[in-house]
Coordinates of C-alpha atoms in Angstrom, one line a residue:
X1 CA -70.5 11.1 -22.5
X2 CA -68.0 12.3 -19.7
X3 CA -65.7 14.8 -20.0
X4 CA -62.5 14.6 -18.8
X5 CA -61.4 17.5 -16.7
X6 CA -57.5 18.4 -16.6
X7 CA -56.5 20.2 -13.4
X8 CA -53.1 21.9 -13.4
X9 CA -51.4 22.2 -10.3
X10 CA -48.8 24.7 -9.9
X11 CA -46.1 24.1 -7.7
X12 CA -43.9 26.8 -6.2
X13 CA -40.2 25.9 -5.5
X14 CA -39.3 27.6 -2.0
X15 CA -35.7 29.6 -2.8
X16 CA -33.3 29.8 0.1
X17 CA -33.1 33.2 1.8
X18 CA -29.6 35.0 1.3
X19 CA -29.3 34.3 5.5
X20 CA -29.6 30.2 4.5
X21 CA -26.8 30.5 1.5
X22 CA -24.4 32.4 3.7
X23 CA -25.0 29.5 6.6
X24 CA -24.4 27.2 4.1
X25 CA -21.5 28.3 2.7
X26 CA -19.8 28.8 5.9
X27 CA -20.6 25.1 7.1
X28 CA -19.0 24.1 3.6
X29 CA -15.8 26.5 4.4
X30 CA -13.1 23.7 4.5
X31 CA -11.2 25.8 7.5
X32 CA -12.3 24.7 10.9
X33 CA -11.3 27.8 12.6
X34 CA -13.2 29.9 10.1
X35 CA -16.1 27.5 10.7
X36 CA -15.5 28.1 14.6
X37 CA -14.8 31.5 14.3
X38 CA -18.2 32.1 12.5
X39 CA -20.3 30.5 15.1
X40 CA -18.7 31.9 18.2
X41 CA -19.6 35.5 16.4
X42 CA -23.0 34.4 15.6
X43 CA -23.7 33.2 18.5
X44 CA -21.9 36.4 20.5
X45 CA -24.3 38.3 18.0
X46 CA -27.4 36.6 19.5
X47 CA -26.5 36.6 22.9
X48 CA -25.1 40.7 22.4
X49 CA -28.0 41.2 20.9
X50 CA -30.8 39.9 23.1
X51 CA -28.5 41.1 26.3
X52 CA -29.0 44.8 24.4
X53 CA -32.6 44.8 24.3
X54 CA -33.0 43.7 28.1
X55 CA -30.8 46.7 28.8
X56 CA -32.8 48.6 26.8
X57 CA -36.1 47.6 28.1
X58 CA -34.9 48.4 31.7
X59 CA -33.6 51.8 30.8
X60 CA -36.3 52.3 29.7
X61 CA -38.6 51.5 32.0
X62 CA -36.6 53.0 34.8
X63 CA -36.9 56.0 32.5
X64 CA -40.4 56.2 32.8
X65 CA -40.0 55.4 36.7
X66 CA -38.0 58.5 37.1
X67 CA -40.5 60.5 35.3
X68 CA -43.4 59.3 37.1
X69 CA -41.0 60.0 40.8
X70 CA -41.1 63.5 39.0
X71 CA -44.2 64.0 38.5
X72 CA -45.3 62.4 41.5
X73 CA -43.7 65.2 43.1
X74 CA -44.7 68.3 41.1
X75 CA -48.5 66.6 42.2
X76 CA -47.6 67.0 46.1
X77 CA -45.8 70.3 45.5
X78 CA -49.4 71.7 43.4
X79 CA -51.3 69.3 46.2
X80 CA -49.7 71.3 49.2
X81 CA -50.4 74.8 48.0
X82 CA -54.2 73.9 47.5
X83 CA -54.2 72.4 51.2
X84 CA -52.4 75.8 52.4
X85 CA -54.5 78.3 49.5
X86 CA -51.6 79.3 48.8
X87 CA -53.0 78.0 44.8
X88 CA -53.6 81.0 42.3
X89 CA -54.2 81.0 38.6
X90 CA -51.1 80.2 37.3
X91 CA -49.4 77.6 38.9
X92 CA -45.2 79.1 39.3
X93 CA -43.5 75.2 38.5
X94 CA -39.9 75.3 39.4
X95 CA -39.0 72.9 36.9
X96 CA -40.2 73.4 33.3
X97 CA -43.5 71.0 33.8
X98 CA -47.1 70.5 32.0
X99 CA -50.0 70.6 35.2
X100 CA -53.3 70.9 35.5
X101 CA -55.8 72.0 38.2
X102 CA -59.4 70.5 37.3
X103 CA -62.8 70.8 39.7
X104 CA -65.4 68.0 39.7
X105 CA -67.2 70.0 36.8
X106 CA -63.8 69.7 34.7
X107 CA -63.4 73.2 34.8
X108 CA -59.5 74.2 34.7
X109 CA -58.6 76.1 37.4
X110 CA -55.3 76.5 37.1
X111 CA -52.5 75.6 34.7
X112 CA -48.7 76.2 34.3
X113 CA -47.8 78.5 31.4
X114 CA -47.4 76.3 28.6
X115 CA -50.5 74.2 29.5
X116 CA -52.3 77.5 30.1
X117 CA -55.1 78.4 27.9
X118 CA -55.3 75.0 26.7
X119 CA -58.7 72.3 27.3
X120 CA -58.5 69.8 30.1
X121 CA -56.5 66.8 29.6
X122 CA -59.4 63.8 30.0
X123 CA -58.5 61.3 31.7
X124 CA -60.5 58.9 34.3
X125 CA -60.0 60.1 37.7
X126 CA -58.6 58.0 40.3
X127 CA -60.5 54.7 41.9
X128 CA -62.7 55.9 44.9
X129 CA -60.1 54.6 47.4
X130 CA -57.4 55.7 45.8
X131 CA -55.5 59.2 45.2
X132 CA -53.9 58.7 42.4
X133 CA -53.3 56.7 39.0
X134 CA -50.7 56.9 36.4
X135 CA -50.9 56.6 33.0
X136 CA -50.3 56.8 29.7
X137 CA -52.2 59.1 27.1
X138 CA -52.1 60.0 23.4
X139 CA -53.5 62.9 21.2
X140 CA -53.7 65.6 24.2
X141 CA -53.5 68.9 23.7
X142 CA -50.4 69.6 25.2
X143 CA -46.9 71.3 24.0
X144 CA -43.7 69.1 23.0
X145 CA -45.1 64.8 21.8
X146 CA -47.7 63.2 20.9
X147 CA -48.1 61.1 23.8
X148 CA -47.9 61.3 27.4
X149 CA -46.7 60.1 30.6
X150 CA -49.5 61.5 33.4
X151 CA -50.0 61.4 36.6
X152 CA -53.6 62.2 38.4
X153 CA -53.8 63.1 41.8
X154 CA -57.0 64.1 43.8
X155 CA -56.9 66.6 46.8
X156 CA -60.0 66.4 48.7
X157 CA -63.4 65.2 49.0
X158 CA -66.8 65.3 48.2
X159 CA -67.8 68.0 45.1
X160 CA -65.2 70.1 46.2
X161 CA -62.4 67.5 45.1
X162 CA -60.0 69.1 42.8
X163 CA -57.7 66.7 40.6
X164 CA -54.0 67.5 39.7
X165 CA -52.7 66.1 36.0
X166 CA -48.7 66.6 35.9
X167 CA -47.7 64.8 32.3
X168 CA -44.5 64.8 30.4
X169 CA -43.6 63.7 27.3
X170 CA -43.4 60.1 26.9
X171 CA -39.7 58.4 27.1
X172 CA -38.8 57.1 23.6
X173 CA -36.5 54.2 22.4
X174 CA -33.4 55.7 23.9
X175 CA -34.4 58.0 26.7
X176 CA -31.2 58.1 27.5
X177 CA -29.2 58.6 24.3
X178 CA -25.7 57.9 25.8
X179 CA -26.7 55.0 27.5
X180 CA -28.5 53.8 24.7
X181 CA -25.5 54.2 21.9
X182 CA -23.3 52.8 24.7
X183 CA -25.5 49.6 25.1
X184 CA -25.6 49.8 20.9
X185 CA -22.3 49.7 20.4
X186 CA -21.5 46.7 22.9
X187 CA -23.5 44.4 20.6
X188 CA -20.9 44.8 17.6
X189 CA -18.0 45.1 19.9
X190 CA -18.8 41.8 22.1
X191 CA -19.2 40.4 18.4
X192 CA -16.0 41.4 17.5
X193 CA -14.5 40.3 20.5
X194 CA -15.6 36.9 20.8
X195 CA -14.7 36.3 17.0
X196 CA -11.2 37.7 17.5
X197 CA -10.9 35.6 20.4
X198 CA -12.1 32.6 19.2
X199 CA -9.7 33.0 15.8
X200 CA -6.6 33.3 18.2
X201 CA -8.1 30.3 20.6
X202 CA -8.6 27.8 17.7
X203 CA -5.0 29.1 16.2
X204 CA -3.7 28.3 19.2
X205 CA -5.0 25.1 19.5
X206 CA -4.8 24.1 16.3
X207 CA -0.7 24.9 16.2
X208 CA 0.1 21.3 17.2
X209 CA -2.2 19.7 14.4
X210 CA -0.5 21.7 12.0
X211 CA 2.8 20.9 12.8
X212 CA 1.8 16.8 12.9
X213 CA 0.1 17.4 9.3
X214 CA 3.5 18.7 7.9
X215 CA 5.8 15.7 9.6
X216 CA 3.2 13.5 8.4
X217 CA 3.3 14.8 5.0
X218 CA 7.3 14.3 5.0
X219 CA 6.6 10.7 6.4
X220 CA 7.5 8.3 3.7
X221 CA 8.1 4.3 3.8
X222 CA 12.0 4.9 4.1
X223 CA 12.0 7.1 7.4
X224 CA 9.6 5.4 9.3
X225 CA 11.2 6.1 12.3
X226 CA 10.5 9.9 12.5
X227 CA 7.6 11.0 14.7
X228 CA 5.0 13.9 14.9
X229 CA 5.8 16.4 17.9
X230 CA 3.5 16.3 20.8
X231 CA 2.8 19.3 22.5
X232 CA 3.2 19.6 26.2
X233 CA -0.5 19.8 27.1
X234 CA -2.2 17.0 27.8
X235 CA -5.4 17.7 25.6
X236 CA -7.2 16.3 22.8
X237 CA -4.4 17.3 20.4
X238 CA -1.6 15.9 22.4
X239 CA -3.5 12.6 22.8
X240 CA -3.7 13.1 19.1
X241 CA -0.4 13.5 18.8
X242 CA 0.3 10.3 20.7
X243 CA -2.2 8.2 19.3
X244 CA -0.5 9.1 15.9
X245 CA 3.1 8.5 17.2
X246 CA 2.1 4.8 18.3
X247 CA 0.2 4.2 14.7
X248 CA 3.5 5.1 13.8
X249 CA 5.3 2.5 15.9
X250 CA 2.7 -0.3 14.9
X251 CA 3.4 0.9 11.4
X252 CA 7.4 0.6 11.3
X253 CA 7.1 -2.9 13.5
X254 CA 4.8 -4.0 10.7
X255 CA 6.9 -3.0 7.8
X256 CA 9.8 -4.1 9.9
X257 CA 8.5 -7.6 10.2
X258 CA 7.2 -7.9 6.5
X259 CA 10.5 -6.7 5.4
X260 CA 12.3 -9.5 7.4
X261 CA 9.2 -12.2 6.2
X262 CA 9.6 -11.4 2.5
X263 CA 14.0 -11.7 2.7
X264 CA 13.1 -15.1 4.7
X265 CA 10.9 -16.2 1.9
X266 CA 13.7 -15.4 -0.5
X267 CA 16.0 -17.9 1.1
X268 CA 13.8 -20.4 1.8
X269 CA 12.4 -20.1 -1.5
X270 CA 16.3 -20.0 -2.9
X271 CA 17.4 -23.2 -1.2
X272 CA 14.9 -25.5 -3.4
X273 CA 15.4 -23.9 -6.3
X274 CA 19.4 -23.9 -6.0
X275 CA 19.0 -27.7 -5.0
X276 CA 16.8 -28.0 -8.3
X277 CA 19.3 -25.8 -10.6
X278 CA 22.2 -27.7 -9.2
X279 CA 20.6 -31.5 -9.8
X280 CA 19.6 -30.3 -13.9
X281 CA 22.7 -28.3 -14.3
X282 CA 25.0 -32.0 -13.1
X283 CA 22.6 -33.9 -15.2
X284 CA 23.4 -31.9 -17.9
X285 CA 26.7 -31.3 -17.7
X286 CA 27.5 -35.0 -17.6
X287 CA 24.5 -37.3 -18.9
X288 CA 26.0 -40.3 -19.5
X289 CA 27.6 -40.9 -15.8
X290 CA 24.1 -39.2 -14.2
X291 CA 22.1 -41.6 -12.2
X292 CA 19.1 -40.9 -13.3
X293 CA 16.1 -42.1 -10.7
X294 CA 18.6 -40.8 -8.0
X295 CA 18.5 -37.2 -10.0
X296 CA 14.9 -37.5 -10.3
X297 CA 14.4 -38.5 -6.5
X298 CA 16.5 -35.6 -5.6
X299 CA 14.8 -33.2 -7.8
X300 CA 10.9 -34.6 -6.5
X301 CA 12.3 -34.0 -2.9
X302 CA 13.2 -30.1 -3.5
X303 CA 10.0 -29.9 -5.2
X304 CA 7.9 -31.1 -2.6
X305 CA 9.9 -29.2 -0.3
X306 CA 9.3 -25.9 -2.4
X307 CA 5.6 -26.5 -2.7
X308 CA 5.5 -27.2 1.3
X309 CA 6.6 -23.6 1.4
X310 CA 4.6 -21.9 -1.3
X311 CA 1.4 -23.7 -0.1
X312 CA 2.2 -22.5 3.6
X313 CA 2.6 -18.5 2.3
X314 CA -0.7 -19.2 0.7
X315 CA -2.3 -20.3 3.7
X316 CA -1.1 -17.6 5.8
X317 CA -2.0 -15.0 3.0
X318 CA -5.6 -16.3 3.4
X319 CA -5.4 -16.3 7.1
X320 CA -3.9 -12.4 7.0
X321 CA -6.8 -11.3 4.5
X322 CA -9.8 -12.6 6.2
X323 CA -9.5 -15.2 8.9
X324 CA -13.5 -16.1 8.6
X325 CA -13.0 -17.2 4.9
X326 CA -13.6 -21.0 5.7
X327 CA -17.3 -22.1 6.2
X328 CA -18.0 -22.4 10.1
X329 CA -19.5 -25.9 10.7
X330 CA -19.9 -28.3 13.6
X331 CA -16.6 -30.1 13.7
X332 CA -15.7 -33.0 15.8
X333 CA -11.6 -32.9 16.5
X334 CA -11.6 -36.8 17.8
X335 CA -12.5 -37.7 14.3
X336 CA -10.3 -35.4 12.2
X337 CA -7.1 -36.5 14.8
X338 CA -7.8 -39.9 13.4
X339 CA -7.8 -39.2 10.3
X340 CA -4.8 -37.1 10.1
X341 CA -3.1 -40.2 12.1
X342 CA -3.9 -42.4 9.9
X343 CA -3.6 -40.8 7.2
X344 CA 0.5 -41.2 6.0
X345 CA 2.9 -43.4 8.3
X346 CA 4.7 -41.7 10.9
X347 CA 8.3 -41.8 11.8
X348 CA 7.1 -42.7 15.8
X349 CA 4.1 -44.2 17.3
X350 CA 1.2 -41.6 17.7
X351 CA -1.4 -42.6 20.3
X352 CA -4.5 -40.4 20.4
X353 CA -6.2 -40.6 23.6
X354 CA -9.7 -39.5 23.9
X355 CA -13.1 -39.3 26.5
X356 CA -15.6 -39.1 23.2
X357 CA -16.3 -36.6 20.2
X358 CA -14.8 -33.2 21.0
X359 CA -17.4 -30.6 19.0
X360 CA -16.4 -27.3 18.2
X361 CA -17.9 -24.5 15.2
X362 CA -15.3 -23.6 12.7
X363 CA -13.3 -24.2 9.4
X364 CA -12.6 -28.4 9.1
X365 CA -10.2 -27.5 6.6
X366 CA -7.9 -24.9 8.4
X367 CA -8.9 -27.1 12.0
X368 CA -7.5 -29.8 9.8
X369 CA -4.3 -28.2 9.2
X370 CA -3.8 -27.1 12.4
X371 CA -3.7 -30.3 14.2
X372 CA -1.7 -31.8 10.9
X373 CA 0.7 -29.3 11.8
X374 CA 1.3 -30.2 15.5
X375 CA 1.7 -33.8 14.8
X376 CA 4.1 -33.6 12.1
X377 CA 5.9 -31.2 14.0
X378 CA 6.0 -33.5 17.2
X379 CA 6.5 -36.3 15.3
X380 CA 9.6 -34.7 13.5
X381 CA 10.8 -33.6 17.2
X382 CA 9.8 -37.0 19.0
X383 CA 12.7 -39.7 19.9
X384 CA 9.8 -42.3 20.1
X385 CA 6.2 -41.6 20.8
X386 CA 3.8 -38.5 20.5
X387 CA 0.7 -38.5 22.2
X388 CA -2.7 -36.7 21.4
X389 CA -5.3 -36.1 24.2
X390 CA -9.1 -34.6 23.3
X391 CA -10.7 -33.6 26.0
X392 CA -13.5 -31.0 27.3
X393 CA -13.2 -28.4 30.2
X394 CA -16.0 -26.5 32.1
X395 CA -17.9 -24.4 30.9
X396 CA -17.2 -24.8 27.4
X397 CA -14.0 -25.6 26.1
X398 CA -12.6 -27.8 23.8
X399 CA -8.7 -29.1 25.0
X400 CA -6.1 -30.7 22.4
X401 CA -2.5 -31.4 24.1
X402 CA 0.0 -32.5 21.7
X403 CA 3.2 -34.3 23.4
X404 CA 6.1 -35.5 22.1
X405 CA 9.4 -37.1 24.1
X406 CA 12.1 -35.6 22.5
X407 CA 14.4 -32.5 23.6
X408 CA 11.8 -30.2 24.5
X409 CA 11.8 -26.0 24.0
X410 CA 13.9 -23.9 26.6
X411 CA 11.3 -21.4 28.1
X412 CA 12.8 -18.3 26.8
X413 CA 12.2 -19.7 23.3
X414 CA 8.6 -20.8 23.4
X415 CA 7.4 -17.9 22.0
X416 CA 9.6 -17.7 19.7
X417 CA 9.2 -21.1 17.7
X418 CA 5.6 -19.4 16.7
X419 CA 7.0 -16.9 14.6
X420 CA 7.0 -17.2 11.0
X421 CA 10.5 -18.8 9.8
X422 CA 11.6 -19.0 13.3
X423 CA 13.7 -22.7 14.0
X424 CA 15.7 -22.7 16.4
X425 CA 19.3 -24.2 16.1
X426 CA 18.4 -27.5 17.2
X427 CA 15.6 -27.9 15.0
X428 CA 17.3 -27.2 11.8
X429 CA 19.6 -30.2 12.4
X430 CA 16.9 -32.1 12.7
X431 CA 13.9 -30.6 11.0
X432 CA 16.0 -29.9 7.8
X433 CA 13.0 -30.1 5.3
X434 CA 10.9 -27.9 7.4
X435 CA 9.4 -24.6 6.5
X436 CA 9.1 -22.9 9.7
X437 CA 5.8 -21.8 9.2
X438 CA 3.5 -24.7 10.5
X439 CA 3.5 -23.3 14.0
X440 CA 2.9 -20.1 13.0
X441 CA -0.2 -20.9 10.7
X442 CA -1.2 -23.0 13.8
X443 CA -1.6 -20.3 16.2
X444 CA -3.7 -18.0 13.4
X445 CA -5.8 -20.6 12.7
X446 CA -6.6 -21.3 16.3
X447 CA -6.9 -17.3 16.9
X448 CA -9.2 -17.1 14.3
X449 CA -11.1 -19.2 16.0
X450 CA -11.2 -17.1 19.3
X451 CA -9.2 -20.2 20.9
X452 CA -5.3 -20.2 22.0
X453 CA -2.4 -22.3 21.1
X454 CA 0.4 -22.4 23.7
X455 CA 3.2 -24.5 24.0
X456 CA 4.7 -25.8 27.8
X457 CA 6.5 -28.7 29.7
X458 CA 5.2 -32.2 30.2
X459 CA 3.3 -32.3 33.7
X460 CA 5.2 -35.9 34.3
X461 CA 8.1 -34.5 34.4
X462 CA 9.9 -36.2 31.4
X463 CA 11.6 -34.2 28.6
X464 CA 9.5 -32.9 25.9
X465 CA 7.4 -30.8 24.3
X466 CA 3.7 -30.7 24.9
X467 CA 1.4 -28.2 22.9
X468 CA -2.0 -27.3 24.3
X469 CA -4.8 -26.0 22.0
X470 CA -8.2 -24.7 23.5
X471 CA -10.8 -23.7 21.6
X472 CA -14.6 -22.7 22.7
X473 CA -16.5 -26.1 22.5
X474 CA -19.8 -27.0 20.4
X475 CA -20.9 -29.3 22.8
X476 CA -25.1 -30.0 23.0
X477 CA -25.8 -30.3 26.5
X478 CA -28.0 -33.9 26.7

């Protein structure tokens, strides 16, 4: 029988240090100077900081340089009296020093005052081909530290070599205690420094982006036309600044132009329904003397006329909110032309003149209405004939040029006709059941599409309109 064993593991969740929740609050501060401000200091603090300790590091090693010069020369002041004999017992310093005179036995032979009295200092004597060697040594007997700074000189040769110890007290962490607090206090004060200056730099820049939040905040649908101030320096806030005042402009055109589309969809919207209310209100008023086919004909004709209209906002609703909506497929333009030509009669003649199947990739529906919407449009314009020519262009592009015979478009109005509701004087007169909208949905459609839809003079010369559509072609090369 096996026993099953149960092993526990224990799991110790790893807490956050206090330095980890105080970076974390300040990245969540939502102020970007404060954020900024924090930064600069930290990373003044670092840089303070590290700069210190190189300071300090060099003071004190030029320090202990200085000491060592010293006691260098305390060695060739002891070293020149033994060379003259002029050395006696006690060794008169002129500066308040520690020396020692030891023979090759390491008997002392002579000593300043406070060293006097006191056991050799051991340390290794100098290479053989060299005279001296500095050092450092710890847990001497010798007046004032516990370690110290030494340097060992020997003066002569052979077994009557003598050696010279001059030591000092060791530098500590600020051998220089002015200098040191100086170098200190820097670190804090270049902290300080750079955070103060960094606050009053990111004020200063972020003036502007204040002042553009408040007028933005007072911005409201019926003042479009007031505009955020833009500072004279050409930096990222007054690009800023711009940028914002031209979203502005876009913004105002926009509302501008959906104003003016939504009162031109009331009229046209009012005209069928006052036709309608005027028919039912005569056939009521007198329904014995009302012709009543006639009444119905008349009422069918505004009806058609209003549903022309509400099934062209539709369309361009649907093109506005997402142009890629319809299915892309292969679709051969020759063979919808056809059928759009065929399908109703037409006031003129329509001739569609074509090379072969025209391929491009997109929406047959929407292609559909496009082209419907040139025709009936050229064939409401034409005095007697509208032609249709398919054809391909080099690389890849698919050509449809729609051409009528009849009055043509001045030039300063071509644009124009493409707007939504835009008819010009002379097509009222004669396009009076129009909606003004087919040419309109035309150009989105073919846009959409990544194609063009433009609208120019016959190349024969002859009066007219002539519409050419170009869309990128489908084509498989054979």
């Amino acid at each position: 029988m096996q026993r099953t064993r149960e092993v526990v593991i224990g799991v110790r969740l790893r807490r956050p240090s206090p330095s980890g929740w105080i970076w974390q609050a300040v990245l969540r501060h939502p102020e970007i100077r404060f954020r900024v401000t924090v930064a600069a200091s930290l990373v003044a603090f670092v840089l303070s900081s590290a700069l210190s300790a190189v300071l300090l590091v060099q003071l004190k090693q030029d320090a202990y340089q200085d000491l060592v010069r010293a006691l260098a020369r305390d060695n060739r002041r002891t070293a020149t009296a033994i060379e003259t004999g002029q050395l006696t017992l006690d060794i008169s310093p002129t500066t308040d020093s520690l020396q020692q005179v030891v023979n090759q036995r390491g008997q002392v032979v002579a000593a300043t005052p406070r060293m006097r009295g006191r056991p050799r200092v051991r340390f290794p004597p100098p290479p053989p081909f060299e005279e001296r060697r500095v050092g450092r040594v710890c847990g001497i007997d010798a007046p004032g530290a516990h370690c110290f700074v030494i340097v060992e000189r020997r003066v002569g040769l052979g077994p009557d070599a003598l050696f010279i110890n001059s030591l000092a007290p060791a530098p500590g962490p600020l051998p220089r205690p002015v200098s040191g607090v100086l170098i200190l206090l820097g670190i804090p004060f270049i902290t300080l420094l750079a955070g103060y200056g960094t606050w009053l730099s990111v004020n200063r820049a972020l003036l502007p982006v204040e002042g553009i939040r408040r007028e933005l905040d007072e911005i409201t649908a019926t003042d479009l036309e007031r505009r955020v101030p833009e500072p004279h320096r050409r930096d990222e806030v007054g690009r800023l600044a711009e940028s914002v005042n031209a979203t502005l402009d876009r913004l105002e055109e926009a509302v501008a132009r959906q104003r003016a589309f939504v009162s031109d969809v009331s009229h046209e919207l009012r005209s069928p329904l006052t036709a309608l209310r005027m028919e039912l209100e005569l056939a009521l008023s007198a329904p014995e003397d009302t012709d009543v086919p006639a009444a119905l004909r008349a009422v069918l004709v505004n009806t058609e006329r209003l549903s022309a209209v509400v099934d062209d906002l539709l369309a361009l609703a649907r093109l506005d909110a997402d142009r890629t909506a319809s299915p892309m497929e292969r679709v051969d333009l020759t063979e919808i032309t056809d059928q759009e030509v065929l399908r109703r009669p037409r006031r003129v003649q329509v001739t569609v003149l074509a090379e072969g199947p025209v391929v491009v990739r997109g929406g047959r529906s929407d292609l559909a209405r496009l082209l419907t919407n040139l025709i009936d449009n050229a064939d409401r314009h034409a005095a007697g004939e509208v032609t249709v020519i398919l054809r391909t262009e080099k690389p890849a592009t698919a050509v449809v040029e729609v051409i009528d015979d009849g009055t043509g478009v001045p030039p300063d109005d071509r644009e124009r006709v493409f707007e939504r509701f835009a008819r010009l004087a002379e097509g009222r007169h004669r396009d009076a059941g129009g909606t003004g909208l087919g040419l309109a949905i035309s150009r989105d459609i073919a846009e959409a599409h990544h194609g063009s839809l433009i609208l120019t003079d016959r190349i024969d010369g002859v009066p007219g309109a002539r519409f050419v559509l170009r869309l990128p072609s489908d084509d498989v090369p054979r």
